[in-house]
Amino acid sequence: MEGLKEIIDLGLTEKDYDQIKKRGISPDKLQEQLNIFKEGNTKINLKKPAIVNDGIVQLPDESVKEYADYFDRKKDNFKLTKFIPASGAATRMFKFLNEFIANYNPEKETVKEYITKNNDTALKTFLDNYNKFPFSEAIIDTLKQNPDYNKWSESDFAYHYIKTMLQDEKFDYANKPKGILPFHEYKNCTATPVREHFKESVAYAASQNKTNIHFTISEEHLDGFTKAFDEAKTSVEEKSGVTIDISTSYQHKKTDTIAVDMKNVPFRDNTGNIFFRPGGHGALIENLNNLDTDIVFIKNIDNVSHIEQPTITLYKKALGGILIKLQEKVYTHLEEIEKGTVTEEQLDEMLCFANNKLLQHIPESVRSLSKEEKIEYTKQLFNRPIRVCGMVKNEGEPGGGPFWVEDKDGKVSLQIVESSQIDMKDVAQKEIFSQSTHFNPVDLVCGLKNYKGEPFNLTEYIDNTTGFIVTKNRFGTDVKSYELPGLWNGAMAGWITVFAEVPLLTFNPVKNVNDLLKPAHQPS
């Protein structure tokens, strides 16, 4: 059996081989992951933060409109797709409420006493504003069916309200994905993130009166998403006049990563099987790679707005316009190179464009290359997927930041970096990280095809050294797992990357249920 010897050489069994083969994981990949646990994380080397006019392009209002108009003129030449990572349940969104239900004893204390004892300001905010949530009316209608409803104290009501929201089969919000939860209240309907993404997609990701939307979801949530699609699709299509083509995919099992104990021995579950876990959102580069499309807009499932859609649409189109303009210029240069008649002067102009407009670092050593070597260097510099990433000013929100990064070979490039990728014990690195002025709200527009119209193989542009080790408790034991290079971090490390500043109004994530109380999620 192919690969069996390699699996045995790793100290595993024939039964393990069957389990590993079913997942589609190669022995080489397994060996690579085990080596990472032994050698530890490879930390990113920050050179300096990317700031406005040094890594981040600032867009004056007139430029935003010009780029958006350019996108509108060109968009029908492309197949556009919106790509939305949407797997995982909303457990963290309701964390403090789950803790309340687990720890509160209605027989011994009131809710006010619990809040005071635990200094639970989040719970107080939630209860002070319970009737402002879009799901409130439905929960209260269910509570009123209880024969004791009119006898309840204020504490009884609060307890039953939260418990019904979290545990009643009709709601069960902490176990459902964010994408299908009620987020916004309108006159005639309650809108889920799915509906809001439909509305966004027809507004800025449509060409030839059609928009393609791809959700990456968990298999167990398929029925819930299908229902949400059905409830929203027709009404959004009728209002916009744009046809919505929906597709979904799951995270590939072959991108799961092995877990080990603290001695780096493969960890086994209660049945004796090797324990694998999903490799994080970096695994979704495989899903992105399988899309048949020209331009992709990437945005997280929870980043939607009740009132800011015109601003969001304008800036998304502007980012798309920047991408198309840059891509056209790159294609022209590659076609000139392919003709075989390019001059030294033209090559210098191309490298100047790469440096000034694509924000590519061109080493001094390139000047001394022969013409043939310079042609090859320029071709490799240009012939890569392109991403234009919106960046917002950092006002305390968590998220990866834009930095100039230097690799072990001295190559400098723009990257989106998370704090977990930095050696915070290194005083100099920690200082550079603290100087970051912007962060990445997961607002990307990506060009996935080359100048011949062929799709890039996106897996060729991953920096596999940028994954990281996380320690979590599994079955009562500390276990180390490996997170693949993040989708917009190391998984896109080899792309041409351009950062552009966008307003904070375009970033409205719901990480905590109380975020739904912010103006962007409340009726105007």
Short mmCIF file of C-alpha atoms in Angstrom, two decimals:
data_model
loop_
_atom_site.label_atom_id
_atom_site.label_comp_id
_atom_site.label_asym_id
_atom_site.label_seq_id
_atom_site.Cartn_x
_atom_site.Cartn_y
_atom_site.Cartn_z
CA MET A 1 0.00 0.00 0.00
CA GLU A 2 1.39 3.35 -1.10
CA GLY A 3 2.64 5.41 1.84
CA LEU A 4 2.21 2.67 4.45
CA LYS A 5 5.96 2.27 5.04
CA GLU A 6 6.33 6.02 5.61
CA ILE A 7 3.47 5.97 8.13
CA ILE A 8 5.02 2.99 9.97
CA ASP A 9 8.37 4.81 9.99
CA LEU A 10 6.64 7.65 11.87
CA GLY A 11 5.83 5.17 14.65
CA LEU A 12 2.18 4.83 13.61
CA THR A 13 0.11 1.74 12.79
CA GLU A 14 -1.70 0.26 9.80
CA LYS A 15 -4.99 1.35 11.37
CA ASP A 16 -3.60 4.89 11.57
CA TYR A 17 -2.66 4.62 7.90
CA ASP A 18 -6.29 3.87 6.96
CA GLN A 19 -7.51 6.86 8.98
CA ILE A 20 -4.92 9.20 7.47
CA LYS A 21 -5.54 7.99 3.90
CA LYS A 22 -9.30 8.53 4.26
CA ARG A 23 -8.60 12.19 5.03
CA GLY A 24 -6.37 12.51 1.99
CA ILE A 25 -3.36 13.56 4.08
CA SER A 26 0.01 12.50 2.65
CA PRO A 27 2.78 11.00 4.82
CA ASP A 28 5.04 13.90 3.79
CA LYS A 29 2.48 16.44 5.01
CA LEU A 30 2.12 14.55 8.29
CA GLN A 31 5.89 14.44 8.75
CA GLU A 32 6.07 18.17 8.03
CA GLN A 33 3.51 18.92 10.74
CA LEU A 34 5.22 16.68 13.31
CA ASN A 35 8.53 18.45 12.59
CA ILE A 36 6.87 21.82 13.23
CA PHE A 37 5.82 20.68 16.72
CA LYS A 38 9.40 19.61 17.49
CA GLU A 39 11.04 22.73 16.08
CA GLY A 40 8.45 25.26 17.29
CA ASN A 41 6.81 28.22 15.58
CA THR A 42 8.72 30.21 13.01
CA LYS A 43 8.15 33.84 13.96
CA ILE A 44 7.60 36.63 11.44
CA ASN A 45 10.36 39.24 11.24
CA LEU A 46 8.78 42.69 11.14
CA LYS A 47 10.82 45.40 9.42
CA LYS A 48 8.42 48.30 10.06
CA PRO A 49 4.69 48.99 10.18
CA ALA A 50 2.91 49.79 6.94
CA ILE A 51 1.53 53.32 7.29
CA VAL A 52 -0.10 55.88 5.01
CA ASN A 53 2.32 56.79 2.19
CA ASP A 54 4.66 53.97 3.22
CA GLY A 55 2.77 50.79 2.41
CA ILE A 56 -0.82 52.08 2.64
CA VAL A 57 -2.41 54.11 -0.14
CA GLN A 58 -4.66 56.93 1.00
CA LEU A 59 -7.65 57.61 -1.25
CA PRO A 60 -8.98 61.18 -1.52
CA ASP A 61 -12.77 61.36 -1.97
CA GLU A 62 -12.46 62.18 -5.67
CA SER A 63 -10.19 59.15 -6.21
CA VAL A 64 -12.67 56.84 -4.48
CA LYS A 65 -15.42 57.90 -6.90
CA GLU A 66 -13.10 57.66 -9.92
CA TYR A 67 -12.04 54.11 -9.03
CA ALA A 68 -15.64 53.10 -8.29
CA ASP A 69 -16.79 54.52 -11.64
CA TYR A 70 -13.94 52.70 -13.40
CA PHE A 71 -15.04 49.45 -11.77
CA ASP A 72 -18.63 50.01 -12.94
CA ARG A 73 -17.42 50.58 -16.52
CA LYS A 74 -15.29 47.43 -16.54
CA LYS A 75 -17.14 44.94 -14.33
CA ASP A 76 -19.19 43.29 -17.08
CA ASN A 77 -15.93 41.99 -18.58
CA PHE A 78 -15.41 39.79 -15.54
CA LYS A 79 -17.04 36.99 -13.61
CA LEU A 80 -17.36 38.34 -10.07
CA THR A 81 -17.77 36.27 -6.92
CA LYS A 82 -18.23 37.13 -3.27
CA PHE A 83 -16.43 34.66 -0.96
CA ILE A 84 -17.67 34.49 2.63
CA PRO A 85 -16.08 32.30 5.32
CA ALA A 86 -19.13 31.28 7.36
CA SER A 87 -18.38 28.01 9.15
CA GLY A 88 -18.43 27.59 12.91
CA ALA A 89 -21.15 28.16 15.48
CA ALA A 90 -21.83 31.50 17.22
CA THR A 91 -20.68 30.15 20.60
CA ARG A 92 -18.28 33.03 21.36
CA MET A 93 -20.94 35.56 20.48
CA PHE A 94 -22.99 34.35 23.48
CA LYS A 95 -20.12 33.36 25.79
CA PHE A 96 -21.03 35.63 28.71
CA LEU A 97 -24.69 34.55 28.53
CA ASN A 98 -23.75 30.86 28.53
CA GLU A 99 -21.60 31.54 31.60
CA PHE A 100 -24.56 33.23 33.28
CA ILE A 101 -26.86 30.25 32.68
CA ALA A 102 -24.17 27.85 33.95
CA ASN A 103 -23.38 29.82 37.13
CA TYR A 104 -26.59 31.59 38.14
CA ASN A 105 -28.75 30.03 40.85
CA PRO A 106 -32.29 31.49 40.71
CA GLU A 107 -33.10 29.92 44.07
CA LYS A 108 -30.36 31.79 45.92
CA GLU A 109 -29.93 35.20 44.27
CA THR A 110 -31.48 37.78 41.99
CA VAL A 111 -30.01 38.66 38.61
CA LYS A 112 -29.04 42.10 39.93
CA GLU A 113 -27.13 40.45 42.77
CA TYR A 114 -25.38 38.16 40.29
CA ILE A 115 -24.35 41.13 38.12
CA THR A 116 -23.00 43.03 41.13
CA LYS A 117 -21.15 40.02 42.55
CA ASN A 118 -19.48 39.23 39.20
CA ASN A 119 -19.20 42.81 37.92
CA ASP A 120 -20.88 41.46 34.77
CA THR A 121 -21.29 44.68 32.78
CA ALA A 122 -21.93 42.78 29.55
CA LEU A 123 -24.93 41.02 31.10
CA LYS A 124 -26.26 44.31 32.45
CA THR A 125 -25.96 45.92 29.00
CA PHE A 126 -27.74 42.98 27.41
CA LEU A 127 -30.66 43.04 29.86
CA ASP A 128 -31.00 46.84 29.87
CA ASN A 129 -31.47 46.68 26.09
CA TYR A 130 -33.09 43.27 25.58
CA ASN A 131 -36.00 44.73 23.60
CA LYS A 132 -33.62 46.32 21.02
CA PHE A 133 -32.43 42.97 19.70
CA PRO A 134 -34.07 41.77 16.47
CA PHE A 135 -34.96 38.41 18.03
CA SER A 136 -36.60 39.86 21.16
CA GLU A 137 -40.20 39.77 19.99
CA ALA A 138 -40.00 36.11 18.93
CA ILE A 139 -38.47 35.07 22.26
CA ILE A 140 -41.09 36.98 24.28
CA ASP A 141 -43.90 35.41 22.23
CA THR A 142 -42.50 32.00 23.21
CA LEU A 143 -42.16 33.00 26.88
CA LYS A 144 -45.78 34.14 27.01
CA GLN A 145 -46.85 30.57 26.35
CA ASN A 146 -45.62 29.68 29.85
CA PRO A 147 -48.64 29.69 32.22
CA ASP A 148 -46.57 31.40 34.93
CA TYR A 149 -45.37 34.21 32.66
CA ASN A 150 -47.45 36.94 34.36
CA LYS A 151 -46.21 35.86 37.81
CA TRP A 152 -42.51 36.16 36.98
CA SER A 153 -40.27 38.62 38.76
CA GLU A 154 -37.78 40.74 36.85
CA SER A 155 -35.11 38.11 37.59
CA ASP A 156 -37.38 35.26 36.46
CA PHE A 157 -38.02 37.02 33.16
CA ALA A 158 -34.32 37.71 32.54
CA TYR A 159 -33.34 34.13 33.35
CA HIS A 160 -36.04 32.55 31.15
CA TYR A 161 -35.39 35.01 28.31
CA ILE A 162 -31.70 34.09 28.13
CA LYS A 163 -32.25 30.38 28.71
CA THR A 164 -34.91 30.23 25.96
CA MET A 165 -32.64 32.07 23.51
CA LEU A 166 -29.76 29.69 24.17
CA GLN A 167 -31.44 26.36 24.83
CA ASP A 168 -34.93 26.28 23.35
CA GLU A 169 -34.91 24.14 20.19
CA LYS A 170 -36.61 26.93 18.24
CA PHE A 171 -33.72 29.34 18.93
CA ASP A 172 -30.56 27.52 20.16
CA TYR A 173 -28.52 30.54 19.06
CA ALA A 174 -25.16 29.62 20.62
CA ASN A 175 -25.06 26.41 18.58
CA LYS A 176 -26.14 27.89 15.26
CA PRO A 177 -23.80 29.66 12.81
CA LYS A 178 -23.79 33.46 12.88
CA GLY A 179 -24.86 33.60 9.25
CA ILE A 180 -28.42 32.46 9.95
CA LEU A 181 -29.11 34.41 13.16
CA PRO A 182 -31.37 37.49 13.22
CA PHE A 183 -29.05 40.54 13.06
CA HIS A 184 -31.20 43.45 11.84
CA GLU A 185 -34.82 44.51 12.16
CA TYR A 186 -36.67 46.04 9.19
CA LYS A 187 -40.32 47.03 8.80
CA ASN A 188 -41.28 43.88 6.94
CA CYS A 189 -38.63 41.36 7.96
CA THR A 190 -35.80 40.37 10.23
CA ALA A 191 -32.52 40.10 8.33
CA THR A 192 -29.80 37.51 8.81
CA PRO A 193 -26.18 38.11 7.74
CA VAL A 194 -26.97 35.88 4.75
CA ARG A 195 -29.63 38.34 3.59
CA GLU A 196 -27.35 41.33 4.20
CA HIS A 197 -24.55 39.72 2.18
CA PHE A 198 -27.04 39.07 -0.64
CA LYS A 199 -27.95 42.78 -0.61
CA GLU A 200 -24.27 43.77 -0.64
CA SER A 201 -23.41 41.34 -3.38
CA VAL A 202 -26.06 42.59 -5.81
CA ALA A 203 -24.88 46.15 -5.05
CA TYR A 204 -21.16 45.76 -5.82
CA ALA A 205 -20.31 42.21 -6.92
CA ALA A 206 -22.67 41.83 -9.88
CA SER A 207 -21.81 41.73 -13.57
CA GLN A 208 -24.19 41.24 -16.47
CA ASN A 209 -27.09 41.31 -13.96
CA LYS A 210 -25.79 38.29 -12.06
CA THR A 211 -23.87 37.87 -8.81
CA ASN A 212 -22.13 34.75 -7.54
CA ILE A 213 -21.91 34.19 -3.78
CA HIS A 214 -19.86 31.40 -2.24
CA PHE A 215 -20.17 30.48 1.44
CA THR A 216 -17.76 28.14 3.20
CA ILE A 217 -19.84 26.37 5.83
CA SER A 218 -19.81 23.37 8.16
CA GLU A 219 -21.63 20.32 6.83
CA GLU A 220 -23.86 20.08 9.93
CA HIS A 221 -25.15 23.60 9.25
CA LEU A 222 -26.15 23.01 5.61
CA ASP A 223 -29.90 22.74 6.31
CA GLY A 224 -29.91 25.98 8.31
CA PHE A 225 -28.08 27.86 5.56
CA THR A 226 -30.30 26.39 2.85
CA LYS A 227 -33.36 27.68 4.69
CA ALA A 228 -31.76 31.14 5.11
CA PHE A 229 -30.89 31.21 1.39
CA ASP A 230 -34.46 30.32 0.42
CA GLU A 231 -35.95 32.96 2.74
CA ALA A 232 -33.81 35.79 1.38
CA LYS A 233 -32.95 35.04 -2.24
CA THR A 234 -36.21 35.77 -4.07
CA SER A 235 -36.98 39.07 -2.34
CA VAL A 236 -33.44 40.44 -2.86
CA GLU A 237 -33.49 39.34 -6.52
CA GLU A 238 -36.88 40.96 -7.15
CA LYS A 239 -35.86 44.24 -5.52
CA SER A 240 -32.49 44.46 -7.27
CA GLY A 241 -33.21 42.86 -10.64
CA VAL A 242 -30.00 40.84 -10.19
CA THR A 243 -29.88 37.04 -10.26
CA ILE A 244 -28.11 35.46 -7.28
CA ASP A 245 -26.13 32.26 -7.87
CA ILE A 246 -25.29 30.61 -4.53
CA SER A 247 -22.66 27.93 -3.94
CA THR A 248 -21.22 26.39 -0.79
CA SER A 249 -18.24 24.28 0.19
CA TYR A 250 -16.87 22.60 3.29
CA GLN A 251 -13.37 22.77 4.65
CA HIS A 252 -11.43 19.90 3.08
CA LYS A 253 -10.53 17.02 5.39
CA LYS A 254 -7.08 16.90 3.80
CA THR A 255 -6.38 20.30 5.36
CA ASP A 256 -7.01 19.00 8.89
CA THR A 257 -3.91 18.96 11.09
CA ILE A 258 -2.69 16.38 13.57
CA ALA A 259 -2.67 17.08 17.31
CA VAL A 260 0.12 15.98 19.66
CA ASP A 261 0.59 15.81 23.42
CA MET A 262 3.11 18.00 25.22
CA LYS A 263 5.87 15.50 24.34
CA ASN A 264 5.01 15.79 20.61
CA VAL A 265 3.53 12.29 20.43
CA PRO A 266 0.39 12.04 18.24
CA PHE A 267 -2.62 12.48 20.51
CA ARG A 268 -5.44 9.93 20.46
CA ASP A 269 -9.10 10.30 21.35
CA ASN A 270 -11.12 7.98 23.58
CA THR A 271 -11.51 5.45 20.75
CA GLY A 272 -7.77 5.24 20.07
CA ASN A 273 -7.94 7.18 16.81
CA ILE A 274 -5.42 9.93 16.08
CA PHE A 275 -7.01 13.29 16.87
CA PHE A 276 -7.17 15.72 13.95
CA ARG A 277 -8.69 19.18 13.99
CA PRO A 278 -9.58 21.71 11.27
CA GLY A 279 -6.48 23.67 10.27
CA GLY A 280 -8.05 27.13 10.73
CA HIS A 281 -9.26 29.59 8.09
CA GLY A 282 -6.00 29.17 6.18
CA ALA A 283 -7.40 25.85 4.96
CA LEU A 284 -9.92 27.86 2.91
CA ILE A 285 -7.24 28.72 0.34
CA GLU A 286 -8.18 25.32 -1.13
CA ASN A 287 -11.84 26.38 -1.37
CA LEU A 288 -10.84 29.68 -2.95
CA ASN A 289 -8.56 27.85 -5.37
CA ASN A 290 -11.48 25.74 -6.59
CA LEU A 291 -13.61 28.73 -7.63
CA ASP A 292 -14.01 29.34 -11.36
CA THR A 293 -14.03 33.13 -11.31
CA ASP A 294 -11.99 36.21 -12.27
CA ILE A 295 -12.37 38.58 -9.33
CA VAL A 296 -13.30 37.70 -5.75
CA PHE A 297 -14.52 39.95 -2.95
CA ILE A 298 -13.68 38.41 0.45
CA LYS A 299 -15.51 39.45 3.61
CA ASN A 300 -16.36 37.79 6.94
CA ILE A 301 -19.91 36.60 7.59
CA ASP A 302 -20.48 38.85 10.63
CA ASN A 303 -19.27 42.09 9.01
CA VAL A 304 -22.55 43.53 7.79
CA SER A 305 -24.43 46.76 8.44
CA HIS A 306 -28.00 47.96 8.81
CA ILE A 307 -27.34 51.53 7.64
CA GLU A 308 -23.87 51.85 6.07
CA GLN A 309 -24.41 49.92 2.82
CA PRO A 310 -23.99 52.93 0.45
CA THR A 311 -20.53 53.67 1.95
CA ILE A 312 -19.60 49.98 1.92
CA THR A 313 -20.67 49.67 -1.72
CA LEU A 314 -18.71 52.76 -2.79
CA TYR A 315 -15.46 51.60 -1.20
CA LYS A 316 -15.82 48.00 -2.34
CA LYS A 317 -16.22 49.21 -5.90
CA ALA A 318 -13.23 51.53 -5.44
CA LEU A 319 -11.05 48.63 -4.28
CA GLY A 320 -12.30 46.67 -7.29
CA GLY A 321 -11.42 49.58 -9.58
CA ILE A 322 -7.89 49.74 -8.15
CA LEU A 323 -7.49 46.01 -8.73
CA ILE A 324 -8.68 46.15 -12.35
CA LYS A 325 -6.45 49.13 -13.20
CA LEU A 326 -3.37 47.51 -11.70
CA GLN A 327 -4.18 44.16 -13.26
CA GLU A 328 -4.55 45.71 -16.72
CA LYS A 329 -1.14 47.35 -16.43
CA VAL A 330 0.46 44.12 -15.17
CA TYR A 331 -1.09 42.16 -18.06
CA THR A 332 0.22 44.73 -20.57
CA HIS A 333 3.76 44.44 -19.20
CA LEU A 334 3.68 40.62 -19.25
CA GLU A 335 2.42 40.63 -22.83
CA GLU A 336 5.26 43.01 -23.80
CA ILE A 337 7.79 40.67 -22.19
CA GLU A 338 6.31 37.67 -23.98
CA LYS A 339 6.78 39.37 -27.39
CA GLY A 340 10.52 39.13 -26.81
CA THR A 341 11.27 42.69 -27.94
CA VAL A 342 11.32 44.43 -24.55
CA THR A 343 14.15 46.97 -24.07
CA GLU A 344 16.26 47.77 -21.00
CA GLU A 345 14.44 51.09 -20.74
CA GLN A 346 11.04 49.36 -20.75
CA LEU A 347 12.22 46.94 -18.06
CA ASP A 348 13.30 49.85 -15.89
CA GLU A 349 9.88 51.45 -16.39
CA MET A 350 8.18 48.19 -15.41
CA LEU A 351 10.26 47.89 -12.23
CA CYS A 352 9.48 51.52 -11.40
CA PHE A 353 5.75 50.73 -11.77
CA ALA A 354 6.15 47.63 -9.56
CA ASN A 355 7.88 49.69 -6.90
CA ASN A 356 5.61 52.76 -6.95
CA LYS A 357 2.17 51.32 -7.74
CA LEU A 358 2.35 47.66 -6.69
CA LEU A 359 4.43 48.54 -3.61
CA GLN A 360 6.93 45.80 -4.45
CA HIS A 361 10.37 46.02 -2.84
CA ILE A 362 13.02 45.92 -5.58
CA PRO A 363 16.50 45.06 -4.17
CA GLU A 364 19.48 47.13 -5.32
CA SER A 365 21.06 43.92 -6.66
CA VAL A 366 18.48 43.85 -9.49
CA ARG A 367 20.28 46.78 -11.13
CA SER A 368 23.35 44.61 -11.80
CA LEU A 369 21.42 41.72 -13.39
CA SER A 370 21.89 40.94 -17.07
CA LYS A 371 19.00 41.79 -19.38
CA GLU A 372 17.87 38.14 -19.54
CA GLU A 373 18.00 37.82 -15.75
CA LYS A 374 16.12 41.10 -15.34
CA ILE A 375 13.41 39.88 -17.75
CA GLU A 376 12.99 36.67 -15.76
CA TYR A 377 12.93 38.59 -12.46
CA THR A 378 10.32 41.04 -13.77
CA LYS A 379 8.15 38.26 -15.16
CA GLN A 380 8.14 36.44 -11.81
CA LEU A 381 7.45 39.71 -10.01
CA PHE A 382 4.32 40.38 -12.10
CA ASN A 383 2.91 36.92 -12.86
CA ARG A 384 1.19 36.36 -9.51
CA PRO A 385 -2.32 36.74 -8.10
CA ILE A 386 -3.12 40.27 -6.93
CA ARG A 387 -5.03 41.37 -3.84
CA VAL A 388 -6.13 44.87 -2.86
CA CYS A 389 -6.84 44.99 0.88
CA GLY A 390 -8.87 47.61 2.68
CA MET A 391 -7.23 48.84 5.90
CA VAL A 392 -8.94 50.84 8.64
CA LYS A 393 -7.36 53.01 11.32
CA ASN A 394 -6.65 51.05 14.47
CA GLU A 395 -9.00 52.19 17.22
CA GLY A 396 -8.60 49.20 19.53
CA GLU A 397 -10.40 46.53 17.49
CA PRO A 398 -8.64 43.14 17.27
CA GLY A 399 -7.31 42.07 13.91
CA GLY A 400 -4.19 41.48 11.85
CA GLY A 401 -2.13 44.53 11.03
CA PRO A 402 -0.29 45.62 7.84
CA PHE A 403 3.51 45.42 8.04
CA TRP A 404 6.63 45.39 5.94
CA VAL A 405 8.10 41.93 6.61
CA GLU A 406 11.61 40.64 5.89
CA ASP A 407 12.13 36.92 5.24
CA LYS A 408 15.27 34.86 5.92
CA ASP A 409 16.59 35.66 2.42
CA GLY A 410 16.29 39.41 2.98
CA LYS A 411 13.22 39.80 0.75
CA VAL A 412 10.87 42.55 1.95
CA SER A 413 7.13 42.44 1.28
CA LEU A 414 3.81 43.74 2.56
CA GLN A 415 1.93 41.24 4.73
CA ILE A 416 -1.05 41.08 7.07
CA VAL A 417 0.35 39.85 10.39
CA GLU A 418 -1.39 38.59 13.56
CA SER A 419 0.07 39.12 17.05
CA SER A 420 0.43 35.33 17.45
CA GLN A 421 2.98 35.36 14.61
CA ILE A 422 5.30 37.78 16.44
CA ASP A 423 7.96 36.99 19.06
CA MET A 424 6.64 39.36 21.71
CA LYS A 425 9.64 38.55 23.92
CA ASP A 426 11.78 40.37 21.36
CA VAL A 427 11.64 44.00 22.54
CA ALA A 428 12.37 45.43 19.07
CA GLN A 429 9.70 43.31 17.37
CA LYS A 430 7.15 44.14 20.06
CA GLU A 431 7.90 47.85 19.59
CA ILE A 432 7.39 47.65 15.81
CA PHE A 433 4.12 45.78 16.32
CA SER A 434 2.89 48.47 18.75
CA GLN A 435 3.55 51.20 16.14
CA SER A 436 0.93 49.82 13.72
CA THR A 437 -1.61 52.49 12.78
CA HIS A 438 -4.10 50.29 10.89
CA PHE A 439 -5.59 46.81 10.95
CA ASN A 440 -7.13 44.41 8.47
CA PRO A 441 -10.93 44.13 8.65
CA VAL A 442 -10.92 41.22 6.14
CA ASP A 443 -11.85 43.46 3.24
CA LEU A 444 -10.12 42.02 0.18
CA VAL A 445 -10.60 42.14 -3.58
CA CYS A 446 -8.57 39.49 -5.39
CA GLY A 447 -7.61 38.79 -9.00
CA LEU A 448 -7.29 35.03 -9.49
CA LYS A 449 -6.30 34.71 -13.16
CA ASN A 450 -3.10 35.43 -15.08
CA TYR A 451 -2.61 37.56 -18.18
CA LYS A 452 -3.61 34.61 -20.40
CA GLY A 453 -6.91 34.19 -18.58
CA GLU A 454 -5.73 31.03 -16.82
CA PRO A 455 -6.40 30.49 -13.10
CA PHE A 456 -3.42 30.68 -10.79
CA ASN A 457 -2.75 27.67 -8.55
CA LEU A 458 -3.11 29.57 -5.29
CA THR A 459 -1.42 26.85 -3.25
CA GLU A 460 1.89 27.80 -4.91
CA TYR A 461 1.91 31.17 -3.14
CA ILE A 462 1.58 29.96 0.47
CA ASP A 463 4.37 30.64 2.96
CA ASN A 464 4.22 27.38 4.88
CA THR A 465 6.52 28.71 7.60
CA THR A 466 3.86 31.12 8.85
CA GLY A 467 1.53 28.64 10.55
CA PHE A 468 1.54 28.52 14.33
CA ILE A 469 1.08 26.14 17.24
CA VAL A 470 -1.83 26.52 19.66
CA THR A 471 -2.37 24.68 22.95
CA LYS A 472 -5.89 23.67 23.98
CA ASN A 473 -7.45 21.23 26.41
CA ARG A 474 -8.97 18.14 24.80
CA PHE A 475 -10.63 15.38 26.84
CA GLY A 476 -9.03 16.85 29.98
CA THR A 477 -5.50 16.87 28.51
CA ASP A 478 -3.36 19.72 27.17
CA VAL A 479 -2.90 19.16 23.46
CA LYS A 480 -0.89 21.05 20.83
CA SER A 481 -2.48 21.70 17.45
CA TYR A 482 -1.17 23.38 14.31
CA GLU A 483 -2.97 26.28 12.63
CA LEU A 484 -2.28 26.55 8.91
CA PRO A 485 -1.04 29.88 7.54
CA GLY A 486 -4.10 32.17 7.70
CA LEU A 487 -6.14 32.76 4.56
CA TRP A 488 -5.21 36.46 4.32
CA ASN A 489 -1.88 35.98 6.15
CA GLY A 490 0.64 33.32 5.10
CA ALA A 491 -1.72 31.63 2.63
CA MET A 492 -1.49 34.76 0.45
CA ALA A 493 2.11 35.67 1.32
CA GLY A 494 3.34 35.30 -2.27
CA TRP A 495 0.64 37.49 -3.82
CA ILE A 496 1.09 41.03 -5.14
CA THR A 497 -0.35 42.99 -2.22
CA VAL A 498 -1.67 46.55 -2.17
CA PHE A 499 -3.08 48.14 0.99
CA ALA A 500 -5.60 51.00 0.71
CA GLU A 501 -7.16 52.95 3.56
CA VAL A 502 -10.95 52.62 3.93
CA PRO A 503 -13.18 54.30 6.55
CA LEU A 504 -14.04 52.59 9.82
CA LEU A 505 -17.73 52.88 8.82
CA THR A 506 -17.14 49.94 6.46
CA PHE A 507 -16.20 47.67 9.38
CA ASN A 508 -19.11 46.52 11.56
CA PRO A 509 -18.37 43.03 12.92
CA VAL A 510 -20.53 41.24 15.48
CA LYS A 511 -18.15 39.37 17.76
CA ASN A 512 -20.35 39.72 20.83
CA VAL A 513 -24.17 39.79 20.86
CA ASN A 514 -24.04 43.29 22.41
CA ASP A 515 -22.37 44.52 19.21
CA LEU A 516 -25.87 44.38 17.71
CA LEU A 517 -26.67 47.41 19.87
CA LYS A 518 -24.17 49.59 17.98
CA PRO A 519 -25.62 52.21 15.58
CA ALA A 520 -24.59 50.26 12.46
CA HIS A 521 -26.91 47.42 13.51
CA GLN A 522 -29.86 49.40 14.82
CA PRO A 523 -32.70 50.86 12.70
CA SER A 524 -31.93 54.42 11.63
#
